Coordinates of C-alpha atoms in Angstrom, one line a residue:
M1 CA 0.0 0.0 0.0
R2 CA 1.2 3.5 -0.8
I3 CA 0.3 6.3 1.6
R4 CA 0.1 9.9 0.6
S5 CA -0.5 12.7 3.1
C6 CA -1.9 16.1 2.4
V7 CA -2.0 18.7 5.2
S8 CA -3.7 22.1 5.3
S9 CA -4.1 24.5 8.2
V10 CA -6.2 27.5 9.3
Q11 CA -4.7 29.6 12.1
T12 CA -2.9 26.5 13.5
A13 CA -0.3 24.3 11.7
T14 CA -0.7 20.6 12.2
K15 CA 2.2 18.4 13.2
R16 CA 3.7 16.2 10.5
S17 CA 5.1 12.7 11.2
E18 CA 8.7 12.2 10.3
H19 CA 9.2 9.9 7.3
M20 CA 10.3 6.4 8.4
S21 CA 11.2 3.4 6.4
E22 CA 8.8 0.5 6.4
P23 CA 9.3 -1.8 9.3
A24 CA 10.5 -5.3 8.5
Y25 CA 7.4 -7.0 9.9
V26 CA 5.1 -4.9 7.6
S27 CA 7.2 -5.7 4.6
I28 CA 7.2 -9.5 5.4
A29 CA 3.5 -9.4 6.1
G30 CA 3.0 -7.7 2.8
E31 CA 4.8 -10.5 0.9
I32 CA 2.6 -13.1 2.6
A33 CA -0.6 -11.1 2.1
R34 CA 0.2 -10.8 -1.6
D35 CA 0.6 -14.6 -1.9
I36 CA -2.7 -15.1 0.0
R37 CA -4.7 -12.6 -2.1
S38 CA -3.2 -13.9 -5.4
G39 CA -4.0 -17.5 -4.5
A40 CA -0.4 -18.6 -4.4
L41 CA -1.2 -19.6 -0.8
P42 CA -4.6 -21.3 -1.0
A43 CA -7.1 -21.4 1.9
R44 CA -6.2 -23.7 4.8
T45 CA -2.5 -23.8 3.7
Q46 CA -0.3 -24.1 6.8
L47 CA 2.4 -21.4 7.1
P48 CA 5.9 -22.4 8.1
S49 CA 6.8 -22.2 11.8
Y50 CA 8.0 -19.0 13.4
S51 CA 11.5 -20.3 13.4
E52 CA 11.4 -21.3 9.8
L53 CA 9.9 -17.9 8.8
A54 CA 12.5 -16.1 10.8
K55 CA 15.3 -18.1 9.0
Q56 CA 13.7 -17.5 5.6
H57 CA 13.6 -13.7 6.1
S58 CA 16.7 -13.3 8.2
V59 CA 14.9 -11.8 11.2
S60 CA 14.2 -12.7 14.7
E61 CA 11.1 -14.7 15.9
I62 CA 10.0 -11.6 17.7
V63 CA 9.6 -9.9 14.3
I64 CA 7.7 -13.0 12.9
R65 CA 5.3 -12.8 15.8
K66 CA 4.5 -9.3 14.8
V67 CA 4.1 -10.5 11.2
I68 CA 1.6 -13.1 12.2
D69 CA -0.2 -10.7 14.6
L70 CA -0.7 -8.3 11.7
L71 CA -2.0 -11.0 9.4
L72 CA -4.4 -12.2 12.1
R73 CA -5.7 -8.7 12.6
Q74 CA -6.3 -8.4 8.8
G75 CA -8.3 -11.7 8.9
L76 CA -5.9 -13.3 6.4
V77 CA -4.9 -16.2 8.7
Y78 CA -6.0 -18.1 11.8
T79 CA -4.2 -20.1 14.4
I80 CA -4.9 -23.5 15.9
E81 CA -3.2 -24.1 19.3
R82 CA -0.3 -26.5 19.1
R83 CA -0.8 -27.0 15.4
G84 CA 0.2 -23.7 13.7
T85 CA -1.0 -20.8 11.5
F86 CA -3.2 -21.4 8.5
V87 CA -4.6 -19.3 5.6
A88 CA -8.1 -18.2 6.2
A89 CA -10.8 -19.7 4.0
R90 CA -12.4 -16.3 3.3
P91 CA -9.9 -13.4 3.8
T92 CA -11.8 -10.4 5.3
L93 CA -10.9 -6.9 6.1
V94 CA -11.0 -6.3 9.8
R95 CA -10.7 -2.9 11.4
V96 CA -8.4 -2.8 14.5
S97 CA -9.1 0.5 16.0
P98 CA -6.1 2.9 15.6
E99 CA -7.7 5.1 18.2
R100 CA -7.0 2.4 20.8
Q101 CA -3.3 2.3 19.8
M102 CA -2.9 6.0 19.2
E103 CA -1.5 5.3 15.8
D104 CA -1.3 7.9 13.0
P105 CA -3.7 7.0 10.1
E106 CA -0.7 6.5 7.8
V107 CA 0.5 3.7 10.0
T108 CA -3.0 2.2 10.5
F109 CA -4.0 2.1 6.9
G110 CA -0.6 0.9 5.9
N111 CA -0.9 -2.0 8.3
E112 CA -4.5 -2.7 7.4
A113 CA -3.8 -3.6 3.8
A114 CA -0.1 -4.6 3.9
G115 CA 0.9 -6.1 0.6
S116 CA -1.8 -4.5 -1.6
E117 CA -0.9 -2.0 -4.3
E118 CA -3.8 0.2 -3.5
E119 CA -3.1 3.9 -2.7
V120 CA -4.4 5.6 0.4
R121 CA -4.4 9.4 0.6
I122 CA -4.6 11.1 4.0
E123 CA -5.7 14.7 4.2
R124 CA -5.8 16.9 7.3
E125 CA -7.3 20.2 8.0
S126 CA -6.7 22.0 11.3
S127 CA -8.2 25.2 12.7
T128 CA -8.5 27.0 16.0
A129 CA -11.7 28.8 17.1
P130 CA -13.6 29.7 20.3
A131 CA -15.7 26.9 21.7
D132 CA -19.4 27.3 21.6
E133 CA -21.5 26.3 24.6
E134 CA -22.1 22.7 23.4
L135 CA -18.5 22.0 22.6
A136 CA -17.3 23.7 25.9
A137 CA -19.7 21.4 27.8
L138 CA -18.4 18.3 26.1
L139 CA -14.7 19.3 26.8
G140 CA -15.4 20.7 30.3
I141 CA -14.1 24.1 29.5
T142 CA -15.4 27.7 29.5
P143 CA -17.3 28.9 26.4
G144 CA -15.0 31.1 24.3
D145 CA -11.9 29.1 25.2
D146 CA -9.8 28.2 22.2
V147 CA -10.4 24.7 20.8
E148 CA -8.3 23.0 18.0
H149 CA -10.5 21.2 15.4
I150 CA -8.7 18.6 13.3
I151 CA -10.4 16.9 10.4
T152 CA -8.8 13.8 9.1
M153 CA -10.0 12.3 5.8
A154 CA -8.8 9.1 4.1
S155 CA -9.5 7.8 0.6
E156 CA -8.4 4.7 -1.2
K157 CA -7.8 4.8 -5.0
G158 CA -10.0 8.0 -5.0
R159 CA -12.8 6.3 -2.9
P160 CA -13.5 8.0 0.5
I161 CA -13.1 5.4 3.3
S162 CA -13.1 7.4 6.5
I163 CA -13.4 10.9 8.0
S164 CA -13.1 12.1 11.6
D165 CA -13.6 15.3 13.5
S166 CA -11.5 15.7 16.7
Y167 CA -11.6 18.5 19.2
Q168 CA -9.0 19.4 21.9
R169 CA -7.5 22.3 23.6
P170 CA -4.4 23.6 21.8
G171 CA -1.2 21.8 23.1
T172 CA -3.1 18.9 24.7
D173 CA -1.0 15.7 25.0
V174 CA -3.7 13.2 23.9
A175 CA -1.1 10.3 24.2
A176 CA -1.3 10.8 27.9
A177 CA -5.0 9.6 28.0
A178 CA -5.7 6.8 30.5
I179 CA -9.3 6.1 29.6
L180 CA -11.2 5.8 26.3
E181 CA -15.0 5.8 26.3
E182 CA -16.3 4.7 22.9
T183 CA -19.7 4.1 21.3
L184 CA -20.0 2.3 18.0
A185 CA -23.3 2.5 16.1
D186 CA -24.9 2.6 12.7
R187 CA -26.4 6.0 12.2
P188 CA -27.0 8.8 9.6
P189 CA -23.8 10.8 9.2
V190 CA -23.5 14.5 9.9
P191 CA -23.6 16.5 6.7
T192 CA -19.9 17.0 6.3
H193 CA -19.2 13.3 6.8
A194 CA -22.0 12.4 4.3
V195 CA -20.4 14.7 1.7
W196 CA -16.9 13.2 2.1
L197 CA -18.1 9.6 2.2
E198 CA -20.5 10.3 -0.7
V199 CA -23.4 8.8 1.2
P200 CA -26.9 9.2 -0.3
S201 CA -29.6 10.7 1.9
G202 CA -31.0 8.3 4.4
E203 CA -28.1 5.8 4.2
L204 CA -26.3 4.9 7.4
V205 CA -22.6 4.8 8.2
K206 CA -20.5 3.1 10.9
S207 CA -20.1 5.9 13.5
V208 CA -17.6 5.9 16.4
H209 CA -18.0 8.5 19.2
Q210 CA -15.0 8.8 21.5
R211 CA -13.9 10.6 24.6
F212 CA -10.3 10.4 25.6
L213 CA -9.9 11.0 29.4
A214 CA -7.0 11.6 31.8
A215 CA -6.7 9.5 34.9
D216 CA -8.5 12.2 36.9
G217 CA -11.4 12.3 34.5
E218 CA -10.4 15.4 32.6
V219 CA -11.6 15.3 29.0
L220 CA -8.5 15.6 26.7
M221 CA -10.2 15.1 23.3
I222 CA -13.5 14.1 21.7
S223 CA -13.8 12.5 18.3
E224 CA -16.5 11.6 15.8
V225 CA -15.3 9.0 13.2
S226 CA -17.3 7.7 10.3
Y227 CA -16.7 4.7 7.9
P228 CA -18.9 3.3 5.1
R229 CA -20.9 0.4 6.6
D230 CA -19.6 -2.1 4.1
R231 CA -15.9 -1.1 4.5
Y232 CA -15.1 -3.7 7.2
D233 CA -16.2 -7.3 7.8
S234 CA -15.8 -6.6 11.6
F235 CA -14.4 -4.2 14.1
V236 CA -11.8 -5.2 16.8
F237 CA -11.1 -2.9 19.7
R238 CA -8.2 -3.2 22.0
M239 CA -7.8 -1.5 25.4
A240 CA -5.4 -1.9 28.3
L241 CA -7.5 -2.6 31.4
D242 CA -6.6 -1.6 34.9
T243 CA -6.8 -4.9 36.8
Q244 CA -6.5 -3.2 40.2
S245 CA -9.8 -1.4 40.0

């Protein structure tokens, strides 16, 4: 997958991720994914063991574990305890929430379809404006306080595949969030999301409402994310749980 990013700003410049070479596990997973999608690795074919794959690709077994984990998350393979890893009978596209992992969209979409030649374009728009009463209440701030609004749009081969609106106070370290509250539902999209996703009137989208909270309950960011309902076969969400509570 090739990722292109386009960033625009209004009043506030958005941060740009430094370019990094593709990790070994993504490259290896891409090779296996291509073989699965092309039929070179038929359904129910058993993959070599971790040690064999590590030797084939001149990497450690730790890297291979990340390869298999990525393929599992994509729905391309499945594992049977004490037997090994096998090619799935019907490869599906599974969404592993990047919001849980605090990944940049470039990383998430790159991992999601490792091995495909499809091009994903990420566009961002960022602006800062005073919060109205509704937004101030959601963020727990005073109306009129500055709020940064970040719109992130993704398209694949020219077809829109996601859009999100995120709101936070300027300078907020969202990576410090300790709690994520999230609601997933099928619902009509807000007008701007409907326009981007090219959704006809009356059609539903997969909508994810999020609140990122600090350990003391302070709201760090709220987000509204929309995807076409037919984009993913299923959604998988990951969260680190506090076992002491």
